[in-house]
mmCIF file of N, CA and C in Angstrom:
data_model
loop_
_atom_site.group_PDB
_atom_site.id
_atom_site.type_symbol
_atom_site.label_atom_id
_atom_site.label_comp_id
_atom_site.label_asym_id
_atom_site.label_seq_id
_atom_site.Cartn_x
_atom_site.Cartn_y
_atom_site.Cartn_z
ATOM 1 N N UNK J 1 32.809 0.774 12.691
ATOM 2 C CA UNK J 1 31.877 -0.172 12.085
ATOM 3 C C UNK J 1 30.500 0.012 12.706
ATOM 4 N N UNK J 2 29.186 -0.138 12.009
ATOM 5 C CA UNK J 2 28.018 -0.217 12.316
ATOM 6 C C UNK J 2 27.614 -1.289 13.346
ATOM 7 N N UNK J 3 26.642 -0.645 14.259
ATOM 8 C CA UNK J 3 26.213 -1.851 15.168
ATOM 9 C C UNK J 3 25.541 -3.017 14.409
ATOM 10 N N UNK J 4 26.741 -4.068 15.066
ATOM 11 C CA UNK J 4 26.337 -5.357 13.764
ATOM 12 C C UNK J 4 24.897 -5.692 14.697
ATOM 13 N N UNK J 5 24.531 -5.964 15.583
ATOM 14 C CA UNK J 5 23.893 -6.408 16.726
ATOM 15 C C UNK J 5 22.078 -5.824 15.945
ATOM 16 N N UNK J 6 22.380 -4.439 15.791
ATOM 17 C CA UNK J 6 21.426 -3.975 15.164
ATOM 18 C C UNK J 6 20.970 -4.144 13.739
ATOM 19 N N UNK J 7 21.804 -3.899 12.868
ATOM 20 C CA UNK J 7 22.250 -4.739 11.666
ATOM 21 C C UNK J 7 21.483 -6.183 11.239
ATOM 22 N N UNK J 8 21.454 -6.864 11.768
ATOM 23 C CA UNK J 8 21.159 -8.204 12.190
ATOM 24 C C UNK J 8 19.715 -8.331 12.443
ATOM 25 N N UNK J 9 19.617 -7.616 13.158
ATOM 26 C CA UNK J 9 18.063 -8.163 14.015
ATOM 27 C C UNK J 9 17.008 -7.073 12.752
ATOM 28 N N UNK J 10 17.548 -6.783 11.931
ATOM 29 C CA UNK J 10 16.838 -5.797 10.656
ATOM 30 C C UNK J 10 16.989 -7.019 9.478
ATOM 31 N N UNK J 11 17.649 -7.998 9.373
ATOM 32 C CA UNK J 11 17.749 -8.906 8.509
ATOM 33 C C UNK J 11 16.273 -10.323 8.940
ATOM 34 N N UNK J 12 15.526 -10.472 7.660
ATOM 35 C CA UNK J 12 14.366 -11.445 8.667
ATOM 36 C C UNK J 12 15.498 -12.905 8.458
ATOM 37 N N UNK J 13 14.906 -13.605 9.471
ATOM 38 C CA UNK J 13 15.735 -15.101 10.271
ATOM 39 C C UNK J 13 15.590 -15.543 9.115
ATOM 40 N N UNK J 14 16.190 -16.817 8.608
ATOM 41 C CA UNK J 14 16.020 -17.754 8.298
ATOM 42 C C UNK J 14 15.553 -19.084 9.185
ATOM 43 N N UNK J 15 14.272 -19.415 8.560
ATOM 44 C CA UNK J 15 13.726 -20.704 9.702
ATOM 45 C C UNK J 15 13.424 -22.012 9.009
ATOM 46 N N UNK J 16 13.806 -22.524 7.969
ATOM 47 C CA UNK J 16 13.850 -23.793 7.333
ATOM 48 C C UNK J 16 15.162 -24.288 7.403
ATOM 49 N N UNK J 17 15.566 -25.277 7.771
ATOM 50 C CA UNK J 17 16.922 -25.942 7.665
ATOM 51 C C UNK J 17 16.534 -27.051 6.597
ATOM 52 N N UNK J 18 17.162 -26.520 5.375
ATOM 53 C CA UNK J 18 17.094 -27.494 4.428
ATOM 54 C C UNK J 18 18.246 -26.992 3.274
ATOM 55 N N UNK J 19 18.903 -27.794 2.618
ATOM 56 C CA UNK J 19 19.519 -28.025 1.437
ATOM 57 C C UNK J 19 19.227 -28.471 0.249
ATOM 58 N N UNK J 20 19.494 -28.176 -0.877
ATOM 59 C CA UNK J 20 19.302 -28.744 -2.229
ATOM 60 C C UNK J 20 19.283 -30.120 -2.592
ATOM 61 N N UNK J 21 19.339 -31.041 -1.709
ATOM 62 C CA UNK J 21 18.645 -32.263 -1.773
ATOM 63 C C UNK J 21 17.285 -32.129 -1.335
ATOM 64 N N UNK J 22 16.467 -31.005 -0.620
ATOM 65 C CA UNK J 22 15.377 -31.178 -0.157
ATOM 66 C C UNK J 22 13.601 -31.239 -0.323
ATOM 67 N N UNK J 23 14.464 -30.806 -1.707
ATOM 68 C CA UNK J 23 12.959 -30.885 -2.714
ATOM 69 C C UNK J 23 12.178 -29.046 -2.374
ATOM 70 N N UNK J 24 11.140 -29.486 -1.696
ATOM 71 C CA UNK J 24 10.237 -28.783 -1.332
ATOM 72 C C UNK J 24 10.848 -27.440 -0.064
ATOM 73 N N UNK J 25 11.475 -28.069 0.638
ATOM 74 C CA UNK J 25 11.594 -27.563 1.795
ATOM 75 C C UNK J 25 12.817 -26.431 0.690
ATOM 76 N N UNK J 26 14.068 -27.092 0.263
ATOM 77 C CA UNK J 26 14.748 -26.054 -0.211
ATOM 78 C C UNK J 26 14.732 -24.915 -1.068
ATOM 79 N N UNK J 27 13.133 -25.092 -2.113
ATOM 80 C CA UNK J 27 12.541 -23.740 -1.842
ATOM 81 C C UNK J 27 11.851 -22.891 -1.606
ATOM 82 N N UNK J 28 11.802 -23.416 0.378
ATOM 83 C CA UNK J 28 11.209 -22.615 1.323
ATOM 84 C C UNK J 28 12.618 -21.910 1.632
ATOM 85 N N UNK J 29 13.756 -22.559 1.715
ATOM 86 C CA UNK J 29 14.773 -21.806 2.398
ATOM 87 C C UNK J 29 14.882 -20.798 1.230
ATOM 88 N N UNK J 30 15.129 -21.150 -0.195
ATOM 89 C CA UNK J 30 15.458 -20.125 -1.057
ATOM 90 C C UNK J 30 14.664 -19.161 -1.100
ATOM 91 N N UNK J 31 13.556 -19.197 -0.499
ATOM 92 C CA UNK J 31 12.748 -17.822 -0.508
ATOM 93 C C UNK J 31 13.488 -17.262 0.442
ATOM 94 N N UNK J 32 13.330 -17.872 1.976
ATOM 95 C CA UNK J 32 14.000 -17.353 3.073
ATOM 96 C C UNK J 32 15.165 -16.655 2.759
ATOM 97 N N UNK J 33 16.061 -16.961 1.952
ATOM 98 C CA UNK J 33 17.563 -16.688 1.766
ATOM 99 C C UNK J 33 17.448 -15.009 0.449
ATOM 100 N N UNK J 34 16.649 -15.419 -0.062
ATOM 101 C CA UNK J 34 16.194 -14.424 -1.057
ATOM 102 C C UNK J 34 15.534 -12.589 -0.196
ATOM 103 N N UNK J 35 15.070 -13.075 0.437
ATOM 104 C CA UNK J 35 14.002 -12.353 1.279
ATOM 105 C C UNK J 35 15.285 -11.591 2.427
ATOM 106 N N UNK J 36 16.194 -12.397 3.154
ATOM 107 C CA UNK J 36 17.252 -11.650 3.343
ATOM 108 C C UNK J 36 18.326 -11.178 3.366
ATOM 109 N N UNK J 37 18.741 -11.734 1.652
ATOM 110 C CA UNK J 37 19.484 -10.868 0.955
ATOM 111 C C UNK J 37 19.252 -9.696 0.703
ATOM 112 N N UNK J 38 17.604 -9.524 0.065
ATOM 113 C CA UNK J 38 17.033 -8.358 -0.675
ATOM 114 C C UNK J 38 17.058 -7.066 0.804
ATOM 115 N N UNK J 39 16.563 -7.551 2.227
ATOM 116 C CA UNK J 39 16.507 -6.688 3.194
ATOM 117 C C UNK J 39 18.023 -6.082 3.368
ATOM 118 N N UNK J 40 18.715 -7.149 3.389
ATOM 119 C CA UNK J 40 20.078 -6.761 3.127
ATOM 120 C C UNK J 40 21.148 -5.346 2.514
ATOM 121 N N UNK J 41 20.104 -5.569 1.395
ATOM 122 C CA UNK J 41 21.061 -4.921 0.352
ATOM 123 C C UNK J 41 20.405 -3.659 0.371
ATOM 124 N N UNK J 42 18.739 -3.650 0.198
ATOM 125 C CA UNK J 42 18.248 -2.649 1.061
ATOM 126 C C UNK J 42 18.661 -1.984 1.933
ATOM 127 N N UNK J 43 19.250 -2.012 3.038
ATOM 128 C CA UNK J 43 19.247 -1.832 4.102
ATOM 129 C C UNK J 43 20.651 -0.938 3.793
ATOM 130 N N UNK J 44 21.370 -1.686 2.968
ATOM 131 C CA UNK J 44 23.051 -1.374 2.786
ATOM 132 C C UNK J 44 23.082 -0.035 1.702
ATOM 133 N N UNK J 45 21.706 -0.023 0.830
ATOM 134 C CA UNK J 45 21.687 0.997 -0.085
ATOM 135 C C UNK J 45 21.009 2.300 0.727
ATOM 136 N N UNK J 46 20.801 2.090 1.640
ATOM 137 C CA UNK J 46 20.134 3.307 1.756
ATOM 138 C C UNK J 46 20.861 3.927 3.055
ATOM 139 N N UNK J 47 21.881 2.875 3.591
ATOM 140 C CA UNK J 47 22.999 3.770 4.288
ATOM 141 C C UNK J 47 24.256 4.102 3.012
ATOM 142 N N UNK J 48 24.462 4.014 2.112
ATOM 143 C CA UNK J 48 25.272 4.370 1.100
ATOM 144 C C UNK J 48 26.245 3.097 1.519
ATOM 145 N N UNK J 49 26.181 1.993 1.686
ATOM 146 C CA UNK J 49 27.311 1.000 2.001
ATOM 147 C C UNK J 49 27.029 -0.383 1.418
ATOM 148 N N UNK J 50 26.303 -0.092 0.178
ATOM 149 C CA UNK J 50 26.311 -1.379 -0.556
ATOM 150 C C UNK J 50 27.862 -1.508 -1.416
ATOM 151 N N UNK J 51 27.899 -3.063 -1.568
ATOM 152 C CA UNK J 51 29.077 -3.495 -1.392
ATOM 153 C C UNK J 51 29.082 -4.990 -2.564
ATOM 154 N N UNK J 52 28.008 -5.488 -2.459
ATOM 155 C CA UNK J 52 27.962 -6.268 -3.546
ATOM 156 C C UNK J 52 26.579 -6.356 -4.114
ATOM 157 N N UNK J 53 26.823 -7.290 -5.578
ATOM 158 C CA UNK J 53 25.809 -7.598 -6.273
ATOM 159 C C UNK J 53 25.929 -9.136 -6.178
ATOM 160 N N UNK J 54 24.715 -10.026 -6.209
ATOM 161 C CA UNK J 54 24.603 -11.654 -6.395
ATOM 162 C C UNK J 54 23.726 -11.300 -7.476
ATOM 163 N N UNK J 55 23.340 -12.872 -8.103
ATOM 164 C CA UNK J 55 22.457 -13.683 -8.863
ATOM 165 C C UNK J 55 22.723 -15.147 -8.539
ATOM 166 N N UNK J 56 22.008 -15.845 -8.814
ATOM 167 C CA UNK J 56 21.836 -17.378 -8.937
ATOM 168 C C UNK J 56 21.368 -17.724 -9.840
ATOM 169 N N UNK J 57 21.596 -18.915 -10.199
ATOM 170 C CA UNK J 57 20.981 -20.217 -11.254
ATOM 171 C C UNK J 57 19.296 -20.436 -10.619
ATOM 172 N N UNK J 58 18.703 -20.458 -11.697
ATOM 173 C CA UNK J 58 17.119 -20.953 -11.133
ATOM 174 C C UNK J 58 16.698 -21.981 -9.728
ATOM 175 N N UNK J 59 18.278 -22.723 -9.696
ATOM 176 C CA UNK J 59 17.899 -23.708 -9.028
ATOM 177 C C UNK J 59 18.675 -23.315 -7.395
ATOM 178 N N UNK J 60 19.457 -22.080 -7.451
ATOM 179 C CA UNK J 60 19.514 -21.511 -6.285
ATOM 180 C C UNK J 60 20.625 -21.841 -6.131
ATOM 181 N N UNK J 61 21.496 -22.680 -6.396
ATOM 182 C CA UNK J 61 22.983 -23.530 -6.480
ATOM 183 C C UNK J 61 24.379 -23.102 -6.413
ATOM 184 N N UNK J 62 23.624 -22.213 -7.596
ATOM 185 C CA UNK J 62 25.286 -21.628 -8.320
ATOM 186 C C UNK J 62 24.928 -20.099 -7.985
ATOM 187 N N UNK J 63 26.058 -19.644 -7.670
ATOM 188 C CA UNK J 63 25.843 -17.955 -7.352
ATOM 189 C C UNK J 63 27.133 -16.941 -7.673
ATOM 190 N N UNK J 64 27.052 -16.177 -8.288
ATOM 191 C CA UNK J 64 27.610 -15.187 -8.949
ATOM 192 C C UNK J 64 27.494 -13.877 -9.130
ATOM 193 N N UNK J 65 28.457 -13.122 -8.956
ATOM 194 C CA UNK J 65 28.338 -11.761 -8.923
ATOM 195 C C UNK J 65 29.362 -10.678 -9.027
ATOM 196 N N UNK J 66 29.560 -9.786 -8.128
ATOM 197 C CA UNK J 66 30.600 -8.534 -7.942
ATOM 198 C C UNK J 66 30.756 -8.234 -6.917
ATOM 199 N N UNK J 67 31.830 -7.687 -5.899
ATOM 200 C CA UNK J 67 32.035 -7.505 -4.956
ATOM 201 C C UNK J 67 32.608 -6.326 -5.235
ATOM 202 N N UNK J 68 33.403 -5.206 -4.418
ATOM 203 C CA UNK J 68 33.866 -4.005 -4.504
ATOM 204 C C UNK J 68 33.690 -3.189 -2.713
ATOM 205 N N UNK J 69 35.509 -2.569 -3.141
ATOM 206 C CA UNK J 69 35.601 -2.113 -2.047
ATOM 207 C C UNK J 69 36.445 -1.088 -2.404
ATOM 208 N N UNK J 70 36.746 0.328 -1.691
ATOM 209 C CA UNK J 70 37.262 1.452 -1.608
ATOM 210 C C UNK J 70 38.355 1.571 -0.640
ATOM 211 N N UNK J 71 39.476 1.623 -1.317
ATOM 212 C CA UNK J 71 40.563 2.220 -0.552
ATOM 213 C C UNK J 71 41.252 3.503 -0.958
ATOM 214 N N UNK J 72 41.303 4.197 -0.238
ATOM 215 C CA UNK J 72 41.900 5.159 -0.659
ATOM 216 C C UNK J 72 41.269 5.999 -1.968
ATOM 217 N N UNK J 73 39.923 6.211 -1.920
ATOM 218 C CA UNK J 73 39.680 6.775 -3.254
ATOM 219 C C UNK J 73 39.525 5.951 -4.766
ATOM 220 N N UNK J 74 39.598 4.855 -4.466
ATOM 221 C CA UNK J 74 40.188 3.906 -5.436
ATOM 222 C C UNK J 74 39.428 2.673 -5.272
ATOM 223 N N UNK J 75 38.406 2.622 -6.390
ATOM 224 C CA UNK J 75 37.685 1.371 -6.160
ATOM 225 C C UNK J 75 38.152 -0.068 -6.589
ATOM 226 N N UNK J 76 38.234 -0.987 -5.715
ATOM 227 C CA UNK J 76 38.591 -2.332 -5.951
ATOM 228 C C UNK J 76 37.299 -3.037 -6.533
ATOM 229 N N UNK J 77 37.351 -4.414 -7.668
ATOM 230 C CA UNK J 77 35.929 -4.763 -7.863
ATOM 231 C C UNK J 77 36.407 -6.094 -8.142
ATOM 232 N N UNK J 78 35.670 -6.628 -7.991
ATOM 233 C CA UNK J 78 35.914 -8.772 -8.392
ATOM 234 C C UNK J 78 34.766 -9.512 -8.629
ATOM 235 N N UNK J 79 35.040 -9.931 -9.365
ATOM 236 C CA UNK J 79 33.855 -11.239 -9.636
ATOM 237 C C UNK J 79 34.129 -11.797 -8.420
ATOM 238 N N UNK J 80 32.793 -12.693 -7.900
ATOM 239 C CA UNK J 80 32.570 -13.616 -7.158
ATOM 240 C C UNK J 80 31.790 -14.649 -7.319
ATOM 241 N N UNK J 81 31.638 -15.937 -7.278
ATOM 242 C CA UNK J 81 30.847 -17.171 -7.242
ATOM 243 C C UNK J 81 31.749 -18.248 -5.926
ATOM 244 N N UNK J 82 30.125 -18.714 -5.863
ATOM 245 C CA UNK J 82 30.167 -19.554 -5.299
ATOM 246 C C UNK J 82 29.257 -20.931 -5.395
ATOM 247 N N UNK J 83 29.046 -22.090 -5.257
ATOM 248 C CA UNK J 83 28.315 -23.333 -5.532
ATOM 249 C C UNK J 83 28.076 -23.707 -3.436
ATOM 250 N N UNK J 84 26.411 -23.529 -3.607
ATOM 251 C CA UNK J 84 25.974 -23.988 -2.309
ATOM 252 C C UNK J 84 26.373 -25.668 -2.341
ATOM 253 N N UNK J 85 26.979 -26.212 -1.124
ATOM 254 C CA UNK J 85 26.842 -27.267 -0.722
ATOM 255 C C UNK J 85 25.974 -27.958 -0.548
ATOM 256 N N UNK J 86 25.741 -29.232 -0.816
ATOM 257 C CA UNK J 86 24.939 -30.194 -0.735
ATOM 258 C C UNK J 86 24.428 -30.436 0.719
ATOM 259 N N UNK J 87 25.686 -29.824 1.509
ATOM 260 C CA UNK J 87 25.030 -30.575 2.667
ATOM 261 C C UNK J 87 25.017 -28.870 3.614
ATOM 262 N N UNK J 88 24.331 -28.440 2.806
ATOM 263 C CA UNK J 88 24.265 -26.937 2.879
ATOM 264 C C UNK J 88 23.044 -27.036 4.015
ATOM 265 N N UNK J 89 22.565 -26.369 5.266
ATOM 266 C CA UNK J 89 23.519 -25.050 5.754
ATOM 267 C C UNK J 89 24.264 -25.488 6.898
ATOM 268 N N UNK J 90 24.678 -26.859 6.999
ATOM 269 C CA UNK J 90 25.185 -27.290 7.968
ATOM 270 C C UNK J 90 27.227 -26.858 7.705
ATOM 271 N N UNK J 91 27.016 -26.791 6.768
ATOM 272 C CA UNK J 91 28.349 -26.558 5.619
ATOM 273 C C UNK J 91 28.205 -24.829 4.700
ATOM 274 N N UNK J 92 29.364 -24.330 4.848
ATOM 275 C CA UNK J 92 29.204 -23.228 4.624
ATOM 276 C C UNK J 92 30.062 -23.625 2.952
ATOM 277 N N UNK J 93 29.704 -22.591 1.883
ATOM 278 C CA UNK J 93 30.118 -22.703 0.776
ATOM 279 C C UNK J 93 31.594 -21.714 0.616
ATOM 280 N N UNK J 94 32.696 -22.228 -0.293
ATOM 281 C CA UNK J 94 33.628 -21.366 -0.540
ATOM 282 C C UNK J 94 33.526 -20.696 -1.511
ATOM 283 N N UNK J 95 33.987 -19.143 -1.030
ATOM 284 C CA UNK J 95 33.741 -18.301 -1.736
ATOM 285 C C UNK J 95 34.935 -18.198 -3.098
ATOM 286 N N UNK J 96 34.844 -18.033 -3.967
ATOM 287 C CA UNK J 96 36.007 -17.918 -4.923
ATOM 288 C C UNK J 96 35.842 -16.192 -5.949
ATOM 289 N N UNK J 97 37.039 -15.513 -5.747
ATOM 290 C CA UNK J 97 37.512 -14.614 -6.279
ATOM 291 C C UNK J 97 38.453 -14.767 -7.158
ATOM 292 N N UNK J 98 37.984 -14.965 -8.278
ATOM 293 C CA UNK J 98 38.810 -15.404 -10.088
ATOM 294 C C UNK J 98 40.493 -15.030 -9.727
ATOM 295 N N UNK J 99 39.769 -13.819 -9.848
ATOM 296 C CA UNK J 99 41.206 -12.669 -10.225
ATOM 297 C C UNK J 99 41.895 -12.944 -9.412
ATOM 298 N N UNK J 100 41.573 -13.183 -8.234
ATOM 299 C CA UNK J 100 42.792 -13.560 -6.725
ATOM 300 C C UNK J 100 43.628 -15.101 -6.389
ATOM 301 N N UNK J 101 42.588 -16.420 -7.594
ATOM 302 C CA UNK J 101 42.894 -17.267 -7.226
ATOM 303 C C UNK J 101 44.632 -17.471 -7.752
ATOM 304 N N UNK J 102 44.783 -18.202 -6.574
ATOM 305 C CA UNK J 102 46.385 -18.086 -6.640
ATOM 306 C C UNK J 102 47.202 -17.028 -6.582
ATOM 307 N N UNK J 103 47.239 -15.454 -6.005
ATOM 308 C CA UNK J 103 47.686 -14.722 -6.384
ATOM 309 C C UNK J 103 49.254 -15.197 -4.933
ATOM 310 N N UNK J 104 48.847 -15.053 -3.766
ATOM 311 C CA UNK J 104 49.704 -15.490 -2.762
ATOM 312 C C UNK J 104 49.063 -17.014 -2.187
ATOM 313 N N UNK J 105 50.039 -17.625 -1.475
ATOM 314 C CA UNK J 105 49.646 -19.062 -0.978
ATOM 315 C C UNK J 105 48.476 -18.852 0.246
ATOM 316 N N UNK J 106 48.304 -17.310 0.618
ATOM 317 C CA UNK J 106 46.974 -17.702 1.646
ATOM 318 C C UNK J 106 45.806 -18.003 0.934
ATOM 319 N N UNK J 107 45.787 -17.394 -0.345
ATOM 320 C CA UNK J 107 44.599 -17.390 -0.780
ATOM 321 C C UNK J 107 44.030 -18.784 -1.878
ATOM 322 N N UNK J 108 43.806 -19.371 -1.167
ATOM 323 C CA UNK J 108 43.063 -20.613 -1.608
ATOM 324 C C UNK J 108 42.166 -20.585 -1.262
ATOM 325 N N UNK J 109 41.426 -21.917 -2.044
ATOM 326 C CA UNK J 109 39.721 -22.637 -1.513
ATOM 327 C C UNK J 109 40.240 -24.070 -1.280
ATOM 328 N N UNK J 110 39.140 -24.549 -0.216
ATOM 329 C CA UNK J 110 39.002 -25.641 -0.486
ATOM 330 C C UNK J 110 40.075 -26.221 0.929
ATOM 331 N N UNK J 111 40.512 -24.983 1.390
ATOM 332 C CA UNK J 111 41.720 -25.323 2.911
ATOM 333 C C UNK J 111 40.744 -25.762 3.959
#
């Protein structure tokens, strides 16, 4: 695995603590959050190790996309969404994978 340590400190901070109750402030964070996703994915495309796609709702809320992973020659791919919490970022959001929900009893939301 890549030095996460390094990894990291190439992603810019997030420095607003605010949630979607916050009016103004939450989109200062959604820039923030926008800004290092995009370094992100950047960062992941140009070592050849991008891995997903997002979008959001205008209002930053709802988030949706594709995920994908390689085993064996053999690409795996899934929808993904998720709905930021209200009492977001003190609260982390659950991630949900369609195709997986319910497939075995580990895989739930909401545990």
């Amino acid at each position: 695995m890549a030095d996460i340590k390094g990894t990291v400190k190439k992603i810019p901070l997030l420095k607003t603590k605010a949630g979607p109750r916050d009016g103004e402030q939450w989109t200062q964070r959604l820039k923030e959050e926008y800004e290092a996703l995009i370094a992100y994915v950047e960062m992941n495309k140009s070592t050849d190790t991008h891995w997903f796609s997002l979008e959001s709702n205008p209002a930053g809320t709802r988030w949706f996309g594709k995920v994908w992973y390689y085993h064996e020659k053999v690409k795996y791919e899934f929808d993904i969404e998720f709905d930021i919490p209200v009492t977001y970022p003190q609260a982390a959001p659950d991630l949900l994978l369609p195709e997986l929900e319910n497939k075995t009893v580990k895989m739930y939301r909401g545990g």
